[in-house]
Amino acid sequence: MRLKAFFSLILLAGYSYSQTDHPPLSYRIEMGGTVGNGTYAPLWFTSNRNGLSSTNPHSGYLLAGITYNKQFKYGWNINAGLDLTGGIHHTQKMAIHQIYTDLSWRALTLSIGSKERDGFPLNKNPQLSSGMMVEGSNTQPIPQIRGEIKDYFNVPGTKGWIAFKGHLAYGSFADNHWQRDFVNPGQYFVEDVLYHSKSFMLRLGNKQSFPLEFEVGILMASQFGGDKYLKHLNGEIEKILDMPENLKAYWKALWPQAGGSDTPYGEQTNVEGNMLGSWNFALNYYLGKWKIRAYLEHYFEDHSQMFWEYGRWKDGQLGIEVTFPKNRWINTIVWEGLCTKDQTGPSLYNGFEGQFPEYQISGLDDYYNHYIYGAWQYKGLTMGNPLLPGPAYNENHRISFKSNRVRAHHLGINGNPTQEWTYRILISFARHWGTYYSPLDKQRKQFSSLYETTYTPNWTKGWSTSIALGIDRGNYLGNSTGCMLTIKKTGNIFFKGK
């Protein structure tokens, strides 16, 4: 009934405004398929596609979506959408990919539901970057209630020299028992886990007066609440831990602090839940029609390295993005270097089990892994940077990251040779050492690449076709070669135009 009411609302709205120059109702239909060899599909066939992908070398999907977007008086706007998907060799045969309603007034937005959100808040290039380290577009959207200022808002009285943006969100990892079905007998999993994230970014500079801008801010996210289970060898499911989900738990997610007596000892000596985040910096330089952008995302977990605790920031991602003046061959080049190898060192000393609480050495941060929540993942894919492959790639089916100590280089290039043809190239090389707790038997290496071209013909409005070649070589995920074909159609409903 709720879906019927949703469709009725947007259809009536589309009919009411069908004779305007700005149709509020639009649709998209998308179909994609991959074929290839190897144990897994090439990495860039799966990564940063908002979960519309599969690790299986042979897969396909169909998406149908409808969107309502209407501007009203006094700065009000309503944007709502619904996407339904069906897949072959995907985690779900049928799924609601997006369902959301955004109510905006001027710069403020209240967003409710599951919605694709690319690159926020550092706004890395969604087509060429390897992705954010905390959370990005690598998984299906998390259902959430989110208040945000999506674009930089100029502070009154500063003449455009100071601007800010940010968000605050709470949600839930609605994985529909994916973990329960994925793990093997004798392994642990969690369900009904809650989600929280927040960010604040400040921009200094006015490019209209001076060609240099500086951006600085923080992004934090966490898993909290939920239940931990053990799947016994006989197939029985036993609940072994029930984490708090009261108002105090929501507050501790917002303002990280130690857990209470109703949480395990590890939460009481650290912070409640799985908290992670990044400090984000960017420097933008405008030279005529050129734009050069350098950015740094410093990653941290819990309090370790959050405030330069040990005088070193070794882990994070450094990037350089160069946007060229308009030409036929190259639009943008992105290079990124990523390191997660340090993790504050291989030792951990938390007050000797409470006997000497005044002494603490933080180490063994074990990025993306957690002793309660398993891993910072959603339906098998990493919530953060996909150069650290998630549990879906684990042959033993554990909810953990087999290798989170990684050094990688990534290169992205795109261009428009003609008005109808575009291309992009992604090339990545990563070295893996496993984890401090469970190192790999030797250093492993993985090369991943994507070569994609898209045709958007002028003679047929709203259609586009993409074909891509993916080549992976290495001894971490293995060798694979595949081909991907994607066909899209977009258009307006109840609108003929002039």
Coordinates of C-alpha atoms in Angstrom, one line a residue:
M1 CA 0.0 0.0 0.0
R2 CA 2.8 2.4 0.8
L3 CA 4.4 1.9 -2.6
K4 CA 1.0 2.4 -4.3
A5 CA 0.5 5.7 -2.4
F6 CA 4.0 6.8 -3.4
F7 CA 3.4 6.1 -7.1
S8 CA 0.0 7.8 -7.0
L9 CA 1.5 10.9 -5.5
I10 CA 4.3 11.3 -8.0
L11 CA 2.1 10.5 -11.0
L12 CA -0.5 13.1 -9.9
A13 CA 2.3 15.6 -9.4
G14 CA 3.7 14.8 -12.8
Y15 CA 0.3 15.2 -14.5
S16 CA -0.3 18.6 -12.8
Y17 CA 3.0 20.0 -14.1
S18 CA 3.0 18.3 -17.5
Q19 CA 2.8 21.5 -19.5
T20 CA 5.7 23.3 -17.8
D21 CA 9.2 23.8 -19.1
H22 CA 10.7 21.9 -16.2
P23 CA 9.1 18.5 -15.9
P24 CA 9.1 17.2 -12.3
L25 CA 8.7 13.5 -13.2
S26 CA 11.5 11.5 -14.9
Y27 CA 12.5 7.9 -15.3
R28 CA 15.5 5.8 -15.9
I29 CA 15.9 2.2 -17.1
E30 CA 19.3 0.6 -16.9
M31 CA 20.5 -2.9 -17.9
G32 CA 24.0 -4.3 -17.4
G33 CA 25.8 -7.6 -17.7
T34 CA 29.4 -9.0 -17.3
V35 CA 31.1 -12.0 -18.6
G36 CA 34.6 -13.2 -17.9
N37 CA 37.0 -15.7 -16.4
G38 CA 38.7 -16.0 -13.0
T39 CA 37.4 -16.5 -9.5
Y40 CA 36.0 -12.9 -9.3
A41 CA 35.0 -10.2 -11.7
P42 CA 37.6 -7.5 -12.3
L43 CA 37.8 -5.2 -9.3
W44 CA 36.6 -2.1 -11.2
F45 CA 33.5 -4.0 -12.5
T46 CA 32.4 -4.3 -8.9
S47 CA 33.7 -1.2 -7.1
N48 CA 32.1 2.2 -6.7
R49 CA 28.9 1.3 -8.5
N50 CA 26.6 1.8 -5.5
G51 CA 26.1 -1.9 -5.1
L52 CA 24.8 -2.4 -8.7
S53 CA 27.5 -5.0 -9.2
S54 CA 28.7 -8.5 -8.3
T55 CA 31.9 -10.2 -7.5
N56 CA 30.8 -13.0 -9.7
P57 CA 32.5 -13.0 -13.1
H58 CA 29.2 -13.7 -14.8
S59 CA 26.3 -11.5 -13.7
G60 CA 23.6 -9.2 -14.8
Y61 CA 21.0 -6.7 -13.5
L62 CA 18.0 -4.6 -14.6
L63 CA 17.1 -1.4 -12.9
A64 CA 13.9 0.7 -13.3
G65 CA 13.5 4.0 -11.5
I66 CA 11.3 7.0 -11.3
T67 CA 12.2 10.5 -9.8
Y68 CA 10.1 13.5 -8.8
N69 CA 11.9 16.8 -8.5
K70 CA 9.9 20.1 -8.1
Q71 CA 11.0 23.6 -7.1
F72 CA 8.4 25.6 -5.2
K73 CA 8.2 29.2 -4.0
Y74 CA 10.4 30.7 -1.2
G75 CA 13.3 28.3 -1.8
W76 CA 11.4 25.0 -1.1
N77 CA 12.2 21.9 -3.1
I78 CA 10.9 18.3 -3.0
N79 CA 12.9 15.4 -4.6
A80 CA 11.8 11.8 -4.3
G81 CA 12.8 8.7 -6.0
L82 CA 12.3 4.9 -6.3
D83 CA 14.6 2.4 -8.0
L84 CA 13.8 -1.3 -8.2
T85 CA 16.4 -3.9 -9.3
G86 CA 16.6 -7.5 -10.3
G87 CA 19.8 -9.4 -10.6
I88 CA 21.5 -12.6 -11.7
H89 CA 24.4 -13.8 -9.5
H90 CA 23.9 -10.7 -7.3
T91 CA 23.4 -10.7 -3.5
Q92 CA 19.7 -10.3 -4.0
K93 CA 17.5 -11.4 -6.9
M94 CA 15.1 -8.5 -6.3
A95 CA 15.7 -5.4 -4.3
I96 CA 14.8 -1.8 -3.7
H97 CA 17.9 0.0 -4.7
Q98 CA 16.8 3.6 -3.8
I99 CA 13.7 4.9 -2.1
Y100 CA 14.0 8.4 -0.7
T101 CA 12.3 11.8 -0.1
D102 CA 14.4 15.0 0.2
L103 CA 12.7 18.1 1.5
S104 CA 14.9 21.2 1.0
W105 CA 14.7 24.8 2.0
R106 CA 17.4 26.9 0.6
A107 CA 20.7 25.3 1.6
L108 CA 19.1 22.9 4.2
T109 CA 17.9 19.4 3.3
L110 CA 16.2 16.7 5.2
S111 CA 16.7 13.4 3.4
I112 CA 14.9 10.2 4.4
G113 CA 15.5 6.8 2.9
S114 CA 18.2 5.0 0.8
K115 CA 19.9 7.3 -1.7
E116 CA 23.1 7.3 -3.7
R117 CA 25.5 9.8 -2.2
D118 CA 28.9 10.0 -4.1
G119 CA 32.1 11.5 -2.7
F120 CA 30.6 13.5 0.2
P121 CA 32.1 15.6 1.9
L122 CA 35.5 15.8 0.1
N123 CA 33.9 15.6 -3.3
K124 CA 36.5 13.4 -5.0
N125 CA 35.9 12.8 -8.7
P126 CA 33.2 10.0 -8.8
Q127 CA 34.3 8.7 -12.2
L128 CA 38.1 8.6 -11.6
S129 CA 38.8 8.4 -7.9
S130 CA 39.3 5.1 -6.1
G131 CA 36.9 6.4 -3.4
M132 CA 36.7 7.8 0.1
M133 CA 38.3 5.9 2.9
V134 CA 35.5 6.2 5.4
E135 CA 32.4 5.8 3.2
G136 CA 31.6 6.3 -0.4
S137 CA 29.7 4.8 -3.4
N138 CA 31.0 1.2 -3.1
T139 CA 27.9 -0.4 -1.5
Q140 CA 24.2 -0.1 -1.8
P141 CA 22.9 3.0 -0.1
I142 CA 22.3 2.8 3.7
P143 CA 18.7 3.6 4.8
Q144 CA 19.0 6.7 7.0
I145 CA 17.5 10.0 8.2
R146 CA 19.9 12.7 7.2
G147 CA 20.1 16.5 7.8
E148 CA 22.6 18.2 5.6
I149 CA 24.0 21.2 3.8
K150 CA 25.1 19.5 0.6
D151 CA 26.9 22.4 -1.1
Y152 CA 29.1 25.0 0.5
F153 CA 27.1 27.8 2.1
N154 CA 28.7 31.2 2.2
V155 CA 28.9 32.7 5.7
P156 CA 27.0 36.0 5.7
G157 CA 29.3 39.1 5.9
T158 CA 32.4 37.3 4.6
K159 CA 31.8 38.3 0.9
G160 CA 32.2 34.6 -0.1
W161 CA 35.6 34.1 1.6
I162 CA 34.3 31.6 4.2
A163 CA 31.8 28.8 3.5
F164 CA 30.8 25.6 5.2
K165 CA 28.8 22.4 4.6
G166 CA 28.1 19.2 6.6
H167 CA 25.7 16.5 7.6
L168 CA 24.3 14.5 10.5
A169 CA 22.7 11.0 9.9
Y170 CA 21.3 8.0 11.7
G171 CA 20.3 4.8 9.9
S172 CA 20.4 1.0 9.9
F173 CA 22.4 -1.7 8.1
A174 CA 19.4 -3.4 6.5
D175 CA 21.2 -6.4 5.0
N176 CA 18.2 -8.8 5.0
H177 CA 20.0 -11.6 6.7
W178 CA 22.9 -11.5 4.2
Q179 CA 25.5 -12.1 7.0
R180 CA 23.4 -15.0 8.4
D181 CA 23.4 -16.7 5.0
F182 CA 27.0 -15.9 4.1
V183 CA 28.9 -17.2 7.1
N184 CA 29.9 -20.8 7.6
P185 CA 28.9 -22.9 10.7
G186 CA 31.2 -22.0 13.6
Q187 CA 31.4 -18.3 12.7
Y188 CA 30.0 -15.1 14.1
F189 CA 27.7 -12.5 12.5
V190 CA 25.7 -9.4 13.5
E191 CA 22.2 -8.2 12.7
D192 CA 20.1 -5.1 13.3
V193 CA 23.2 -2.9 13.5
L194 CA 22.6 0.8 13.6
Y195 CA 24.5 3.4 11.6
H196 CA 25.7 7.0 12.3
S197 CA 27.7 9.5 10.4
K198 CA 28.5 13.2 10.5
S199 CA 30.8 15.7 8.8
F200 CA 31.8 19.3 8.8
M201 CA 33.8 21.0 6.1
L202 CA 35.1 24.6 6.0
R203 CA 36.2 26.4 2.8
L204 CA 38.5 29.5 2.9
G205 CA 38.9 31.5 -0.3
N206 CA 37.0 33.3 -3.0
K207 CA 38.1 32.1 -6.5
Q208 CA 36.4 35.2 -8.1
S209 CA 38.9 37.4 -6.3
F210 CA 41.9 35.1 -5.7
P211 CA 42.6 31.7 -7.5
L212 CA 43.3 29.7 -4.4
E213 CA 40.9 27.8 -2.1
F214 CA 41.6 25.8 1.0
E215 CA 39.2 23.1 2.4
V216 CA 39.5 21.4 5.8
G217 CA 37.1 19.2 7.8
I218 CA 36.3 15.9 9.4
L219 CA 34.1 12.9 8.6
M220 CA 33.1 10.4 11.2
A221 CA 31.0 7.2 11.1
S222 CA 30.1 4.3 13.4
Q223 CA 28.3 1.1 13.8
F224 CA 26.5 0.7 17.1
G225 CA 23.6 -1.3 18.7
G226 CA 22.6 -4.5 17.1
D227 CA 23.0 -8.2 18.1
K228 CA 25.9 -10.6 17.7
Y229 CA 25.2 -14.3 16.9
L230 CA 27.0 -17.6 16.6
K231 CA 26.1 -20.1 13.9
H232 CA 26.7 -23.4 15.5
L233 CA 28.1 -26.4 13.6
N234 CA 24.6 -28.0 13.7
G235 CA 23.1 -25.0 12.1
E236 CA 21.5 -23.5 15.2
I237 CA 21.7 -19.8 15.8
E238 CA 22.6 -18.4 19.2
K239 CA 22.5 -14.8 20.3
I240 CA 25.6 -14.1 22.3
L241 CA 25.6 -10.3 22.7
D242 CA 22.9 -7.6 22.7
M243 CA 24.4 -4.1 22.3
P244 CA 22.5 -1.1 23.8
E245 CA 20.1 0.7 21.5
N246 CA 18.7 3.3 23.9
L247 CA 19.0 7.1 23.7
K248 CA 22.3 7.0 25.5
A249 CA 23.7 4.7 22.7
Y250 CA 22.6 7.3 20.1
W251 CA 24.3 10.0 22.1
K252 CA 27.5 8.0 22.4
A253 CA 27.5 7.5 18.6
L254 CA 27.2 11.2 18.1
W255 CA 29.8 12.1 20.8
P256 CA 32.2 9.0 21.1
Q257 CA 32.8 7.9 24.6
A258 CA 33.4 4.7 26.7
G259 CA 30.6 2.2 27.0
G260 CA 28.8 1.4 30.1
S261 CA 28.5 -1.8 32.2
D262 CA 26.0 -3.2 29.7
T263 CA 28.8 -3.5 27.1
P264 CA 31.8 -5.7 26.8
Y265 CA 35.1 -4.7 28.6
G266 CA 36.7 -3.7 25.3
E267 CA 34.0 -1.0 24.8
Q268 CA 34.4 0.3 28.4
T269 CA 38.2 0.9 27.9
N270 CA 37.8 2.4 24.4
V271 CA 34.6 3.9 22.9
E272 CA 31.2 2.2 22.5
G273 CA 30.7 0.9 19.0
N274 CA 32.9 0.8 15.9
M275 CA 34.0 4.4 15.3
L276 CA 36.2 5.5 12.4
G277 CA 36.8 8.7 10.5
S278 CA 39.1 10.9 8.5
W279 CA 40.5 14.4 8.5
N280 CA 40.1 15.9 5.1
F281 CA 42.1 18.6 3.4
A282 CA 42.1 20.1 -0.1
L283 CA 43.8 22.9 -2.0
N284 CA 42.2 24.1 -5.2
Y285 CA 44.2 26.3 -7.6
Y286 CA 42.5 27.9 -10.7
L287 CA 44.7 29.0 -13.5
G288 CA 42.7 30.3 -16.4
K289 CA 40.6 27.3 -17.6
W290 CA 42.9 24.9 -15.7
K291 CA 42.1 23.6 -12.2
I292 CA 44.6 21.8 -10.0
R293 CA 43.4 20.1 -6.9
A294 CA 45.5 18.4 -4.2
Y295 CA 43.8 16.6 -1.3
L296 CA 44.6 14.5 1.7
E297 CA 42.3 12.2 3.6
H298 CA 43.9 11.1 6.9
Y299 CA 42.2 8.0 8.2
F300 CA 41.8 7.1 11.9
E301 CA 40.0 4.6 14.1
D302 CA 38.9 5.2 17.6
H303 CA 41.2 7.8 19.2
S304 CA 44.4 6.5 17.7
Q305 CA 46.0 9.1 15.4
M306 CA 42.9 11.3 15.6
F307 CA 44.7 14.2 17.2
W308 CA 48.3 13.5 16.2
E309 CA 48.6 11.3 19.3
Y310 CA 52.0 9.9 18.5
G311 CA 53.3 12.7 16.3
R312 CA 52.8 10.9 13.0
W313 CA 50.1 10.6 10.4
K314 CA 51.3 7.8 8.1
D315 CA 48.0 6.4 7.0
G316 CA 45.6 7.9 4.5
Q317 CA 45.2 8.9 0.9
L318 CA 46.9 11.6 -1.0
G319 CA 45.4 12.7 -4.3
I320 CA 46.1 15.1 -7.2
E321 CA 43.4 16.0 -9.7
V322 CA 44.1 18.1 -12.8
T323 CA 41.2 19.4 -14.9
F324 CA 42.3 20.5 -18.4
P325 CA 40.9 23.3 -20.6
K326 CA 38.3 22.0 -23.0
N327 CA 39.9 19.7 -25.6
R328 CA 39.1 16.6 -27.6
W329 CA 41.2 14.0 -25.7
I330 CA 41.7 14.6 -22.0
N331 CA 39.3 16.2 -19.5
T332 CA 40.7 15.1 -16.1
I333 CA 43.6 13.1 -14.7
V334 CA 43.6 11.8 -11.1
W335 CA 46.4 10.2 -9.2
E336 CA 46.0 8.8 -5.7
G337 CA 48.4 7.1 -3.3
L338 CA 47.0 5.1 -0.4
C339 CA 48.6 3.7 2.7
T340 CA 47.0 1.8 5.6
K341 CA 50.1 -0.2 6.6
D342 CA 51.0 1.6 9.9
Q343 CA 47.8 1.5 12.0
T344 CA 49.7 3.2 14.9
G345 CA 52.0 0.2 15.1
P346 CA 51.7 -3.5 16.0
S347 CA 51.3 -3.2 19.8
L348 CA 48.3 -2.4 22.0
Y349 CA 48.4 -1.6 25.7
N350 CA 45.1 -0.5 27.4
G351 CA 46.0 0.0 31.0
F352 CA 46.9 -3.6 31.6
E353 CA 43.3 -4.8 31.8
G354 CA 42.3 -1.9 34.0
Q355 CA 44.9 -2.3 36.7
F356 CA 46.9 0.8 35.5
P357 CA 44.3 3.0 33.7
E358 CA 46.7 6.0 33.6
Y359 CA 48.9 4.2 31.1
Q360 CA 47.7 3.5 27.5
I361 CA 49.5 2.8 24.2
S362 CA 47.2 2.7 21.2
G363 CA 48.1 0.4 18.4
L364 CA 46.8 -2.6 16.3
D365 CA 44.0 -0.4 15.0
D366 CA 43.0 -3.2 12.6
Y367 CA 41.3 -0.9 10.1
Y368 CA 37.8 -1.9 8.9
N369 CA 37.7 -4.8 11.4
H370 CA 36.0 -5.0 14.7
Y371 CA 35.7 -7.7 17.4
I372 CA 31.9 -7.2 17.8
Y373 CA 30.7 -5.9 14.4
G374 CA 33.1 -8.0 12.3
A375 CA 33.8 -5.5 9.5
W376 CA 33.0 -2.1 8.2
Q377 CA 31.1 -3.5 5.3
Y378 CA 27.6 -3.8 3.8
K379 CA 26.4 -6.9 2.0
G380 CA 30.0 -8.1 1.6
L381 CA 31.6 -4.9 0.1
T382 CA 33.7 -2.4 1.9
M383 CA 32.0 0.8 3.0
G384 CA 35.2 2.6 2.4
N385 CA 37.9 2.4 -0.2
P386 CA 37.5 -0.7 -2.5
L387 CA 41.3 -1.2 -2.8
L388 CA 40.8 -3.0 0.5
P389 CA 38.4 -5.7 -0.7
G390 CA 35.6 -6.7 1.6
P391 CA 34.3 -10.0 3.0
A392 CA 32.6 -11.0 -0.2
Y393 CA 36.1 -11.9 -1.4
N394 CA 36.8 -14.3 1.5
E395 CA 36.9 -17.9 0.6
N396 CA 36.4 -18.8 4.3
H397 CA 33.2 -16.6 4.5
R398 CA 34.3 -14.7 7.6
I399 CA 32.9 -11.2 8.1
S400 CA 36.3 -9.6 8.2
F401 CA 39.0 -7.9 6.0
K402 CA 41.7 -10.5 5.2
S403 CA 44.1 -7.7 4.3
N404 CA 43.9 -4.2 5.7
R405 CA 47.6 -3.3 5.6
V406 CA 47.8 -2.0 2.0
R407 CA 49.9 0.4 -0.1
A408 CA 48.4 1.3 -3.4
H409 CA 48.7 3.7 -6.4
H410 CA 45.7 4.6 -8.5
L411 CA 45.4 6.5 -11.8
G412 CA 42.2 7.7 -13.5
I413 CA 41.8 9.5 -16.9
N414 CA 38.8 10.5 -18.9
G415 CA 38.0 12.5 -22.0
N416 CA 35.4 13.4 -24.7
P417 CA 36.9 12.8 -28.2
T418 CA 33.5 13.8 -29.7
Q419 CA 30.2 15.1 -28.5
E420 CA 28.8 11.5 -28.6
W421 CA 31.8 9.5 -27.3
T422 CA 33.5 9.5 -23.9
Y423 CA 36.0 7.3 -22.3
R424 CA 37.7 6.6 -18.9
I425 CA 40.6 4.5 -17.8
L426 CA 41.3 3.3 -14.3
I427 CA 44.6 1.6 -13.3
S428 CA 45.5 0.5 -9.8
F429 CA 48.3 -1.4 -8.2
A430 CA 48.1 -2.6 -4.6
R431 CA 50.4 -4.5 -2.3
H432 CA 48.9 -6.5 0.6
W433 CA 50.4 -7.6 3.9
G434 CA 47.3 -9.0 5.6
T435 CA 46.6 -7.8 9.1
Y436 CA 48.9 -7.5 12.2
Y437 CA 46.8 -10.3 13.9
S438 CA 47.0 -12.5 10.8
P439 CA 49.7 -11.5 8.3
L440 CA 49.8 -13.1 4.8
D441 CA 52.3 -15.8 4.1
K442 CA 54.1 -13.2 1.8
Q443 CA 53.6 -9.8 0.3
R444 CA 50.8 -10.1 -2.3
K445 CA 50.4 -7.9 -5.3
Q446 CA 47.3 -7.0 -7.3
F447 CA 46.9 -5.0 -10.6
S448 CA 43.4 -3.9 -11.5
S449 CA 42.3 -1.9 -14.6
L450 CA 39.2 -0.7 -16.4
Y451 CA 39.0 0.6 -20.0
E452 CA 35.5 2.0 -20.7
T453 CA 33.9 3.9 -23.6
T454 CA 30.4 5.3 -23.7
Y455 CA 28.3 6.2 -26.7
T456 CA 25.5 8.8 -26.2
P457 CA 24.0 9.3 -29.7
N458 CA 22.5 12.7 -30.6
W459 CA 19.9 11.1 -32.9
T460 CA 18.1 9.2 -30.1
K461 CA 17.4 11.2 -27.0
G462 CA 18.1 9.8 -23.6
W463 CA 20.0 6.6 -24.7
S464 CA 23.6 5.7 -23.9
T465 CA 25.6 2.5 -24.2
S466 CA 28.8 1.7 -22.4
I467 CA 31.2 -1.2 -23.1
A468 CA 34.2 -1.9 -20.8
L469 CA 37.1 -4.2 -20.6
G470 CA 38.5 -5.2 -17.2
I471 CA 41.9 -6.8 -16.6
D472 CA 43.1 -8.0 -13.2
R473 CA 46.4 -9.7 -12.6
G474 CA 48.0 -10.7 -9.3
N475 CA 48.3 -13.2 -6.5
Y476 CA 45.8 -11.6 -4.0
L477 CA 42.5 -11.7 -5.8
G478 CA 43.9 -13.6 -8.8
N479 CA 43.8 -13.2 -12.5
S480 CA 40.6 -12.2 -14.3
T481 CA 39.5 -10.7 -17.7
G482 CA 36.0 -9.6 -18.4
C483 CA 33.7 -7.5 -20.5
M484 CA 30.8 -5.4 -19.3
L485 CA 27.9 -4.0 -21.4
T486 CA 25.6 -1.3 -19.9
I487 CA 22.6 0.2 -21.7
K488 CA 20.7 3.2 -20.2
K489 CA 17.6 5.1 -21.1
T490 CA 16.4 8.3 -19.3
G491 CA 13.4 10.6 -20.1
N492 CA 10.5 12.6 -18.8
I493 CA 7.0 11.5 -18.0
F494 CA 3.9 13.5 -19.0
F495 CA 6.0 16.1 -20.8
K496 CA 6.0 16.9 -24.5
G497 CA 8.1 20.1 -24.4
K498 CA 7.9 23.0 -26.8

